[in-house]
XYZ file of C-alpha atoms in Angstrom:
553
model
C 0.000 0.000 0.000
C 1.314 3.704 -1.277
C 0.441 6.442 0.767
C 1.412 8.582 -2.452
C 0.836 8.833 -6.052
C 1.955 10.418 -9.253
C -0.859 10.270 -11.616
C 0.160 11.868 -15.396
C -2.908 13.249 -17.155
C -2.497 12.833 -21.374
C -5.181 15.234 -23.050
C -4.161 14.685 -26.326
C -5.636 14.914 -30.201
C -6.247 11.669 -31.742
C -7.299 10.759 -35.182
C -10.260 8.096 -35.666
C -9.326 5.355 -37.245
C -5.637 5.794 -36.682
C -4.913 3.486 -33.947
C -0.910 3.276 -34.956
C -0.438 6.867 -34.669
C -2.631 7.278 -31.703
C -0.840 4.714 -29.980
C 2.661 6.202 -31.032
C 1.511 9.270 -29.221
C 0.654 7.340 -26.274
C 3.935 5.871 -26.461
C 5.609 9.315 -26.512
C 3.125 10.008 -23.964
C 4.034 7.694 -21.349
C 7.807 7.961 -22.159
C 7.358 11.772 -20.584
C 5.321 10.892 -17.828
C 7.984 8.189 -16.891
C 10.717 11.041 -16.657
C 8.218 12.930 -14.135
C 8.472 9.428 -12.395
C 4.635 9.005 -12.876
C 2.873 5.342 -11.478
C 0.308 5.451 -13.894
C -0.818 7.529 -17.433
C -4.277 8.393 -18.126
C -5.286 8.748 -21.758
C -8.885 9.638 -22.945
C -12.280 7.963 -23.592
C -11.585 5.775 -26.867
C -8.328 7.091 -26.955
C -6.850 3.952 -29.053
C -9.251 4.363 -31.651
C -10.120 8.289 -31.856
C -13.704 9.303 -31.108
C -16.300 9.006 -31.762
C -15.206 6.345 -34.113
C -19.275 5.677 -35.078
C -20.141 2.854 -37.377
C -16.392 1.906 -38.035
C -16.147 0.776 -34.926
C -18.419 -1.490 -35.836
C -15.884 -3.514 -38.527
C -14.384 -6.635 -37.532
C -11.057 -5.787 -39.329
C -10.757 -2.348 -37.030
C -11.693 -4.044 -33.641
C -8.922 -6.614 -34.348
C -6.158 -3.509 -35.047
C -7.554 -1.906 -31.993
C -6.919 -4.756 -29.989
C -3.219 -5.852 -31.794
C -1.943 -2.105 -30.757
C -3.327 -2.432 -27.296
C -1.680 -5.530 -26.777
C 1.601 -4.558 -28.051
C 1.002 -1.404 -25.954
C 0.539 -3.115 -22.917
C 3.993 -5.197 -23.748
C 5.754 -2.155 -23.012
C 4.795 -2.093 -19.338
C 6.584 -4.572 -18.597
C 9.562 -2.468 -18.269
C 8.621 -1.504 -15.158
C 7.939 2.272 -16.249
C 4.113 3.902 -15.338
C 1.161 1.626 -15.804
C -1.605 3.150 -18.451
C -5.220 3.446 -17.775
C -6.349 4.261 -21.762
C -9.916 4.004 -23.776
C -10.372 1.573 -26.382
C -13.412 -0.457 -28.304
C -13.186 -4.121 -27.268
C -14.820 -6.933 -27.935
C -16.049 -9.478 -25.141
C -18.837 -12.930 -25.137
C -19.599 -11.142 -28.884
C -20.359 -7.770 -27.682
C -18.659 -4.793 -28.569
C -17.915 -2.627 -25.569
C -16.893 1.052 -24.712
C -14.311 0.224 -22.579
C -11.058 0.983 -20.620
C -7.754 -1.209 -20.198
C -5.059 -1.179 -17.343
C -2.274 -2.261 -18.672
C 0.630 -2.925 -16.057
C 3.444 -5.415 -15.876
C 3.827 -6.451 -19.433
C 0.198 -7.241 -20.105
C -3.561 -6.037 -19.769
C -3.939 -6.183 -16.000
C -8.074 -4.862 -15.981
C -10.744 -4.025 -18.149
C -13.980 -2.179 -17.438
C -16.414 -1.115 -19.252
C -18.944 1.853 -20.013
C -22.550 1.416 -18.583
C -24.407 4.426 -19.210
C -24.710 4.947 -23.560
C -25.498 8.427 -24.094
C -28.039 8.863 -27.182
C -29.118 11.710 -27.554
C -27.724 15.222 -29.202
C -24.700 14.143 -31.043
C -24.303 11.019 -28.982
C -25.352 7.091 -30.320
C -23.509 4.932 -28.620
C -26.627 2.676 -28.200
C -26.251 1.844 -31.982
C -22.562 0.880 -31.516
C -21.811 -0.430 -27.905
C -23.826 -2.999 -25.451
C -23.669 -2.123 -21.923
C -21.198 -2.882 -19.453
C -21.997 -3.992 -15.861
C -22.206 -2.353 -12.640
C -18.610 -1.007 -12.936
C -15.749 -2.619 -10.141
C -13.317 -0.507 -8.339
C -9.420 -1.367 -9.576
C -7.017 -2.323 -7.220
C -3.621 -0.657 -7.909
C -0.797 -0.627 -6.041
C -2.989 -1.138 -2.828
C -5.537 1.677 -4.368
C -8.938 1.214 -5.090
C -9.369 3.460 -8.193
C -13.204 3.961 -9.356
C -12.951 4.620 -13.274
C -16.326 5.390 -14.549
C -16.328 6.597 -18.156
C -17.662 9.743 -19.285
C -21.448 9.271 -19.374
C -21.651 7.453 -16.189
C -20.933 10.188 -13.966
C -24.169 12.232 -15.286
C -25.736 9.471 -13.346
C -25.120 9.389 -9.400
C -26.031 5.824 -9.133
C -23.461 4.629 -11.153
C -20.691 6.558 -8.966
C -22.424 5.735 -5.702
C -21.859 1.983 -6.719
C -17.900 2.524 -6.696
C -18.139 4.391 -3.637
C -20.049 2.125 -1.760
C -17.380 -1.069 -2.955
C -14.528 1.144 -1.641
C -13.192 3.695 -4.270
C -10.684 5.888 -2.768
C -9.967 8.060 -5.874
C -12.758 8.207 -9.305
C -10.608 8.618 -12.318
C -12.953 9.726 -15.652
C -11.759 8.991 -19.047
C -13.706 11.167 -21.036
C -14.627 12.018 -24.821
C -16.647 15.381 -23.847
C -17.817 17.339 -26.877
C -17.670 21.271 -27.162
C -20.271 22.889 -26.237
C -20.677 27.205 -25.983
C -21.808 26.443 -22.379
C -20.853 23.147 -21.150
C -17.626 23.434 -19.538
C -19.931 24.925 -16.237
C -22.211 21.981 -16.584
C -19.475 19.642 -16.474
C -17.950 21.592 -13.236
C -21.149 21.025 -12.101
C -22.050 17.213 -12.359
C -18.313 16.662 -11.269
C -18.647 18.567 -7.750
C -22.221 16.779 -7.145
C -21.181 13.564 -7.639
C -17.639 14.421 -5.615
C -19.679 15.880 -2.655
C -21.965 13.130 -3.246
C -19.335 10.682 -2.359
C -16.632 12.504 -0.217
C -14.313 11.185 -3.199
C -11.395 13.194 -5.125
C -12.369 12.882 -9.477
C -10.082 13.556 -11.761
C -11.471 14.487 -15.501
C -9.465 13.804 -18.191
C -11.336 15.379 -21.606
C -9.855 14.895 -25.309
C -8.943 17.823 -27.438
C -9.142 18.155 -31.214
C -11.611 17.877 -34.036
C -13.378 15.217 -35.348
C -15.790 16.362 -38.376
C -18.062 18.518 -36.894
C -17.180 17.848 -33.008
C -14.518 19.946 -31.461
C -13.134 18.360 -28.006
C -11.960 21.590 -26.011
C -9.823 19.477 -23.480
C -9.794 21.625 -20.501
C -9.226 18.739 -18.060
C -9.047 19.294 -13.982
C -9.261 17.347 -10.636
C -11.490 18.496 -8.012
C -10.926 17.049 -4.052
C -13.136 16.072 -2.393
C -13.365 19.117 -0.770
C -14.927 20.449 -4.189
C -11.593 22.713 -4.610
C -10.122 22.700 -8.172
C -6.128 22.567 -7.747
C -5.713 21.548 -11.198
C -6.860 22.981 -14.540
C -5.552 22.004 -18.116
C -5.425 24.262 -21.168
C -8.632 24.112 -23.379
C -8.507 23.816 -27.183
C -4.736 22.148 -26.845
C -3.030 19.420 -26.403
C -1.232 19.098 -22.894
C 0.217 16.556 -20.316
C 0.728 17.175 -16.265
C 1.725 14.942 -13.781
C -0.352 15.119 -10.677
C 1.046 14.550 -7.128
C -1.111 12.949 -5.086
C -1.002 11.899 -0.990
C -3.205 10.477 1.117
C -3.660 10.715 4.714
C -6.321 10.196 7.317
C -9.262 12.440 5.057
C -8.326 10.040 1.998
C -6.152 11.317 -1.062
C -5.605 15.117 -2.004
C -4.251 15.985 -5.635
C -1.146 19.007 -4.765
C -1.884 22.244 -6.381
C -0.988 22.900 -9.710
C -1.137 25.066 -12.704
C -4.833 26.435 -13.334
C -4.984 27.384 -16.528
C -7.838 29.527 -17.272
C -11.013 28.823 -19.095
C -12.186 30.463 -21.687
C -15.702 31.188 -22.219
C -18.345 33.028 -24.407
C -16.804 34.743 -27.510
C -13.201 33.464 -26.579
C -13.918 29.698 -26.576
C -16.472 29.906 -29.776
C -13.491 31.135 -32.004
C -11.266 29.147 -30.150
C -13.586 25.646 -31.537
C -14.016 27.444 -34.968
C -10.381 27.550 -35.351
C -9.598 23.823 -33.756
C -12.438 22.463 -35.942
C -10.918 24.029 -39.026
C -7.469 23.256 -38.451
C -8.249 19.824 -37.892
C -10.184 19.125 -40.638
C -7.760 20.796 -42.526
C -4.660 18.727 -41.266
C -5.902 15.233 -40.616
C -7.771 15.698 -44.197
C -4.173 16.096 -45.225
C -5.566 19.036 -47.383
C -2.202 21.364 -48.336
C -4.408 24.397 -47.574
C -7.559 26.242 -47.943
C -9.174 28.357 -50.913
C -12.281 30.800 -50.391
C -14.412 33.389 -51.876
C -13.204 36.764 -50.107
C -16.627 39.458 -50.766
C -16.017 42.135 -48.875
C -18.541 40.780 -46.695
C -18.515 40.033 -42.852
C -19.040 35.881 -43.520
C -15.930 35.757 -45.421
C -13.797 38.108 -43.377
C -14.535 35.698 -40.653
C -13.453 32.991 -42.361
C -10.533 33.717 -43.507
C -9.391 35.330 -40.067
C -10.085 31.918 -38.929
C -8.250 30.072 -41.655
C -5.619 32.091 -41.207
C -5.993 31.582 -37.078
C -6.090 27.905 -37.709
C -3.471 27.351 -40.477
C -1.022 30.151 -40.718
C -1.957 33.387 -43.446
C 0.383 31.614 -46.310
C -2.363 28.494 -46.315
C -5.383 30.494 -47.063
C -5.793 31.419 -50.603
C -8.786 34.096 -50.395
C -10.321 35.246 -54.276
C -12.397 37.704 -55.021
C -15.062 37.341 -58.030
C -16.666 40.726 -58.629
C -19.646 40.425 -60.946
C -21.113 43.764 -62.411
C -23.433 44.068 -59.456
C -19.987 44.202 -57.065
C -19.257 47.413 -55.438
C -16.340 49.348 -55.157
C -16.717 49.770 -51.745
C -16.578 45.516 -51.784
C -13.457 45.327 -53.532
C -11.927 48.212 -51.171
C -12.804 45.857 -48.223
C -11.970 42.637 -49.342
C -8.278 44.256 -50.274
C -7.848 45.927 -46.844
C -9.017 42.927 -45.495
C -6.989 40.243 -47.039
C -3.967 42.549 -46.312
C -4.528 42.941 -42.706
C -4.565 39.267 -42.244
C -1.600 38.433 -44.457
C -3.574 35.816 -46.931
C -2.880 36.288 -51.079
C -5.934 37.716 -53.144
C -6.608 37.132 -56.116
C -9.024 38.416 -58.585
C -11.314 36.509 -60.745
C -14.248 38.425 -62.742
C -17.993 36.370 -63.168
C -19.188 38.805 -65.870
C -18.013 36.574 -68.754
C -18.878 33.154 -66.969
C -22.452 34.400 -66.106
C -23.146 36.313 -69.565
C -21.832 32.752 -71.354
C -24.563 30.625 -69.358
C -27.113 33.696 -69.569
C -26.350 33.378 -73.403
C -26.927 29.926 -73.473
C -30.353 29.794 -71.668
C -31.854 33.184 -73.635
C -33.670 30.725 -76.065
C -34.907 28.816 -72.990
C -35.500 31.573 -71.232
C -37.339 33.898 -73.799
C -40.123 35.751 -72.335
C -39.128 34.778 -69.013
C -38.397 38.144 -66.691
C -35.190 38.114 -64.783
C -35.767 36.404 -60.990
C -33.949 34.603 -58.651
C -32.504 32.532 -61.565
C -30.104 34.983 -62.537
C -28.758 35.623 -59.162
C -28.151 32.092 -58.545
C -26.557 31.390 -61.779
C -24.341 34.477 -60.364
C -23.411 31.855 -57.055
C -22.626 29.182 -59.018
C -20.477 30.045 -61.151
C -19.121 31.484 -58.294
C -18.294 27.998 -56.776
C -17.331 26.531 -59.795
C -14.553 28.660 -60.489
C -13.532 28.084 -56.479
C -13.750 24.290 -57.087
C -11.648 24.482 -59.828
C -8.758 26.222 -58.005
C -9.500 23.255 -55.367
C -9.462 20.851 -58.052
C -6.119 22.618 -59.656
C -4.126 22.981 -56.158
C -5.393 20.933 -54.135
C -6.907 23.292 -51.427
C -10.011 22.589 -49.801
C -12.625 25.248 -49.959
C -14.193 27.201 -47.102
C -17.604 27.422 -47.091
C -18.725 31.013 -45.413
C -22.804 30.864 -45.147
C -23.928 30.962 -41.056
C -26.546 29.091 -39.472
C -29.305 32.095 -39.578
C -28.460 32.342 -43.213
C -28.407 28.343 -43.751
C -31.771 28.011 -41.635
C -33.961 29.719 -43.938
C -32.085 28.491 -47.045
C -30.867 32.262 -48.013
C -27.925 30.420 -49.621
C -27.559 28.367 -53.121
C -26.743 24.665 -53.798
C -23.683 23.819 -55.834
C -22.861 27.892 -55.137
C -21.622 29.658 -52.118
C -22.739 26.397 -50.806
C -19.842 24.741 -52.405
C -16.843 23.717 -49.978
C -15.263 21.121 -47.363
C -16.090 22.483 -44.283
C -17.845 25.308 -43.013
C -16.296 27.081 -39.276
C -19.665 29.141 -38.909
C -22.257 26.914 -40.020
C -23.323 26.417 -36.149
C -23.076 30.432 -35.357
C -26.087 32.921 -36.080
C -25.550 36.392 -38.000
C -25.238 38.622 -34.852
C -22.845 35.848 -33.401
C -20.645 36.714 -35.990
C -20.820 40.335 -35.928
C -19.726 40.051 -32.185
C -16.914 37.612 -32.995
C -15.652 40.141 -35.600
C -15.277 42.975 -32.974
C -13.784 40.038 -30.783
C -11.005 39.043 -32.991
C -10.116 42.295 -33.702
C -9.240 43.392 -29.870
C -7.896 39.776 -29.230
C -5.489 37.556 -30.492
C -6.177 33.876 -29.436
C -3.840 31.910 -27.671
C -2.126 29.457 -30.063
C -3.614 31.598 -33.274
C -0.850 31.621 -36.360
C -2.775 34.637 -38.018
C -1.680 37.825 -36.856
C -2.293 40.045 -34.092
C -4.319 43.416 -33.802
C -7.297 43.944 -36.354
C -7.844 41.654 -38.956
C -11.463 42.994 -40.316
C -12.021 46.358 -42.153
C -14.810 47.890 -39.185
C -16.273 48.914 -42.510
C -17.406 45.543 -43.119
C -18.834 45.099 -39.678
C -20.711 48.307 -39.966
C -22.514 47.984 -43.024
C -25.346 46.838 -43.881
C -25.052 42.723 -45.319
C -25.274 42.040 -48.726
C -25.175 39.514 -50.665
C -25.039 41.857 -54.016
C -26.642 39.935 -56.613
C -28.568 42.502 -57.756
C -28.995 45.977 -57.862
C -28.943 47.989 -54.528
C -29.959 44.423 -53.100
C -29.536 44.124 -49.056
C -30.386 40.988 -46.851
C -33.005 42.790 -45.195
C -35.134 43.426 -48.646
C -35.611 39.638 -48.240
C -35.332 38.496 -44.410
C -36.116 40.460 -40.681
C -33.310 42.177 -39.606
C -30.951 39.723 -38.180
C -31.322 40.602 -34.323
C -35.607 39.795 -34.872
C -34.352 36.493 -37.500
C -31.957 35.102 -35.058
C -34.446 35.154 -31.746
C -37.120 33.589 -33.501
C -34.229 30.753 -34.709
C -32.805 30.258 -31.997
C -36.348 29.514 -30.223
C -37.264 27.425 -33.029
C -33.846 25.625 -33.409
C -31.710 25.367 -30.226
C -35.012 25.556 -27.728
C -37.857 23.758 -29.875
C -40.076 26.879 -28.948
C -43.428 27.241 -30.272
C -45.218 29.636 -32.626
C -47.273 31.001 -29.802
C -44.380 31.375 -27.219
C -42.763 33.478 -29.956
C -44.923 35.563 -30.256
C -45.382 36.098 -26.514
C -41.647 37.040 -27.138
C -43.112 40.408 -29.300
C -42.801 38.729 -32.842
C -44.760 39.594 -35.312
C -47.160 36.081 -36.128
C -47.058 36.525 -39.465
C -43.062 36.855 -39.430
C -42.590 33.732 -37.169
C -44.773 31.602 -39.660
C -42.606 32.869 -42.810
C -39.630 31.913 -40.304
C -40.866 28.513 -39.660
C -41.825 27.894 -43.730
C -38.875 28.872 -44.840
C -36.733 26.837 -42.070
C -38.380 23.722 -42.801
C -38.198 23.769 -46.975
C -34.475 24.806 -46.528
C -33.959 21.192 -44.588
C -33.081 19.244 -48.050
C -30.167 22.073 -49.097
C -28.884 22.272 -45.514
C -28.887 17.885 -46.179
C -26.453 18.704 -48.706
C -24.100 21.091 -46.967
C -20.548 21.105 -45.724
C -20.101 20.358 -42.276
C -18.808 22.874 -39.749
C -18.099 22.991 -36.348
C -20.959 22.460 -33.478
C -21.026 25.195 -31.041
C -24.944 25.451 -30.167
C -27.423 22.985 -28.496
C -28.451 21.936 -31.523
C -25.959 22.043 -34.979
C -27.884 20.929 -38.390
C -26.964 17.296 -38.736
C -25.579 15.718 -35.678
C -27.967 17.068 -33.514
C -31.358 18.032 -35.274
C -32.385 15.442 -37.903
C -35.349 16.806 -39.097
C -37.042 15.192 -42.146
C -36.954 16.964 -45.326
C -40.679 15.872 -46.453
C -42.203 17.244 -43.648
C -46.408 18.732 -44.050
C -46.371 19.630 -40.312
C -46.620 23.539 -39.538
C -46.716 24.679 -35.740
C -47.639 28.590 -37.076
C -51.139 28.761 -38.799
């Protein structure tokens, strides 16, 4: 029996699906935790195989791999260095399990597995994983260590049950998705469920994105005095050992570095620019290309790009049609200078007047409509996928989630791209960020710092300028009255009347809801982007696209 411990937490970045390079990590992992002369490593929920690794999990060919590098893995103990306590699928009596290995002494010492499945929001684990038992305290090195996985500490019976066998110390793998205001809820469940028990927890989140989840890290410990003397960064990869003693109150983790959270505007760019990097990078994509407007969409994305990948990855063009104001070109020049990106110029007149030319006999008699401004878009994105196709760069898609929701954006047009950082944010999110990024520079940003946006193109009003004198507001409520009603509709599954009991208009909210729910088959066929909201389109709200049902009348 120890009376102390050195417990190394490992928030690091997988890649699904890449259980040799995740494990190589690990290895580098553990090699630095055995200099800090650590007893035992603590990698993330599903750490071996990346996560949420959803239906490939489910291959016979990947749960084999998963359990070959494990194995090996646990070989390595055996030279006496810390033990590892790391996530990985596994398959047991024919089911698959969520589970988590100890692997000490050469060879995998325990294995326990996840009992409560989340499935709802972006979670279904249900469709992947059985069950586990009632989970079993660990005994190492004379300490019983409760290690309850993710889920099963939103649910006090589950840590109650290690408690009452004899856990001294809970120890929480975790794969906890980014949410704008989850980090308090987390806080929250933790310190319940430690005062609940009188037991010390420590959290250990993974960081990084995985298609449209960013993992913002941010581990801790919490005593069981509900004191925090540990924080981890959030939105990076990072490694502490933790120095732990126990006396006649149980074990105490020491104090350590607190690194602080960010929150609101801070940690929503902060997950734009993970999720896009990532993509980016474990995509292998050499860069990024996008359509620069002299608009506030675009001048957010590429500050992000630029944020996430360094200015001399981000490509940013502008394609002026006749209808493309001088005052647009100014800003899309001041802006791609301020954040160091190359811009290039591309004119639509001849594309557009070639197709226009080509439909006139198809077209005679017809007056000009929304047609013409969507032939406009597209060719728009095909002359962006074509640098893509050409270079190799993947294109940024710019349209944001109040724009997306009512469908005020065109398929195979601005649509077009790999991934979109602002799908999940509403318009007056992004104004805000704007004035954000241009009075902070983000830790671990590689654009530069000071302003990066023209305030001319925060101050004006939007446009999408595909027609004369044209403004967003000829065709939609002005974004503050748009964005309530969608956010009550979306993100709160409000109703038509409580809306208006909010001071809509009725007749606005039903447009609203219309247009939101014939705009569900584009929005089927759009990029994904980074969650930040309760509810993103895709993971989280999977409404059907055939749909008669209307709440407004």
């Amino acid at each position: 029996m120890t009376d102390r411990l050195k417990i190394s937490l490992a928030q690091l970045n997988p890649i699904v699906g890449h259980v040799e390079g995740n494990i190589a990590r690990a290895r580098d992992a553990r090699a630095a935790a055995a200099r800090d002369g650590a007893d035992l490593i603590v990698f993330t929920e599903l750490y071996v195989s990346g996560y949420p690794p959803e239906d490939l999990v489910l291959k016979p060919a990947f749960q084999k791999a998963a359990r070959e590098v494990l194995d090996a893995f646990a070989a390595d103990t055996s030279d006496g260095g810390p033990a590892v306590l790391i996530g990985v699928p596994l398959s047991e009596g024919g089911l698959l399990y969520n589970s988590v290995a100890l692997l000490d002494g050469g060879k995998v010492a325990e294995i326990r597995h996840k009992q409560m499945l989340p499935n709802y929001g972006v979670f279904d684990e249900m469709r992947v994983f059985a069950s586990g038992p009632d989970p079993k305290p660990i005994m190492f090195r004379g300490v019983s260590l409760g290690v309850p996985v993710c889920e099963d500490i939103w649910h006090e019976h589950v840590v109650a049950g290690l408690a009452a066998q004899g856990a001294e110390l809970l120890i929480v793998p975790n794969g906890s998705p980014f949410e704008a205001t989850k980090h308090g809820a987390r806080m929250s469940h933790v310190r319940a469920r430690v005062g609940e028990t009188g037991l010390p927890l420590i959290y250990v989140n993974q960081v990084g994105g995985q298609d449209e989840l960013v993992f913002d890290g941010a581990s801790f410990v919490v005593n069981a005095d509900v004191t925090v003397p540990l924080n981890m960064p959030a939105f990076a990869d990072a490694q502490v050992t933790t120095h732990w003693t126990r006396n006649d109150g149980g074990w105490t983790c020491a104090v350590g570095d607190r690194s602080p959270d960010p929150d609101g505007l801070e940690a929503i760019y902060m997950a734009c620019v993970l999720g896009l990097r990532d993509y980016v990078t474990k995509n292998r994509f050499p860069g990024v290309v996008l359509g620069l407007s002299g608009g506030i969409d675009s001048a957010i994305c590429a500050a992000m790009a630029a944020d996430a990948l360094g200015p001399d990855k981000v490509r940013c063009v502008m394609l002026p049609s006749k209808y493309t104001s001088q005052e647009s070109l100014d800003d899309a020049q001041e802006c791609a200078k301020l954040i160091g990106t190359r811009l290039d110029t591309v004119s639509i007149g001849d594309s557009v007047e070639a197709i226009e030319t080509a439909l006139a006999p198809l077209f005679e008699g017809q007056k000009p409509d929304i047609t013409e401004e969507n032939i406009q878009s597209r060719a728009r994105g095909l002359l962006l996928m074509a640098l893509s196709n050409k270079f190799g760069d993947m294109v940024v898609t710019t349209g944001n989630k109040s724009e997306m929701s009512v469908g005020y954006a065109t398929l195979y047009g601005d649509m077009n791209g790999g991934f979109n950082p602002i799908k999940d944010l509403y318009k007056m999110q992004v104004f805000a960020l704007c004035e954000w990024r241009n009075q902070h520079f983000p830790a671990g940003a590689r654009g530069p710092e000071g302003r990066v946006i023209p305030q001319r193109i925060i101050s004006k009003p939007p446009s999408a300028e595909l027609r004369e004198d044209q403004k967003d507001e000829d065709s939609l409520p002005p974004y503050p009255v748009l964005d309530d009603i969608l956010e009550g509709l979306i993100e709160h599954e409000r109703s038509a009347d409580e809306l208006v009991a909010r001071g809509h208009d009725p007749a606005v909210v039903k447009r609203i809801e219309h247009l939101l729910y014939i705009a569900e088959y584009k929005r089927r066929q759009s990029a994904p982007g980074v969650k930040i909201g309760l509810k993103n389109f895709g993971r989280d709200r999977r409404y059907p696209i055939t749909n008669g049902f209307r709440d407004a009348r």
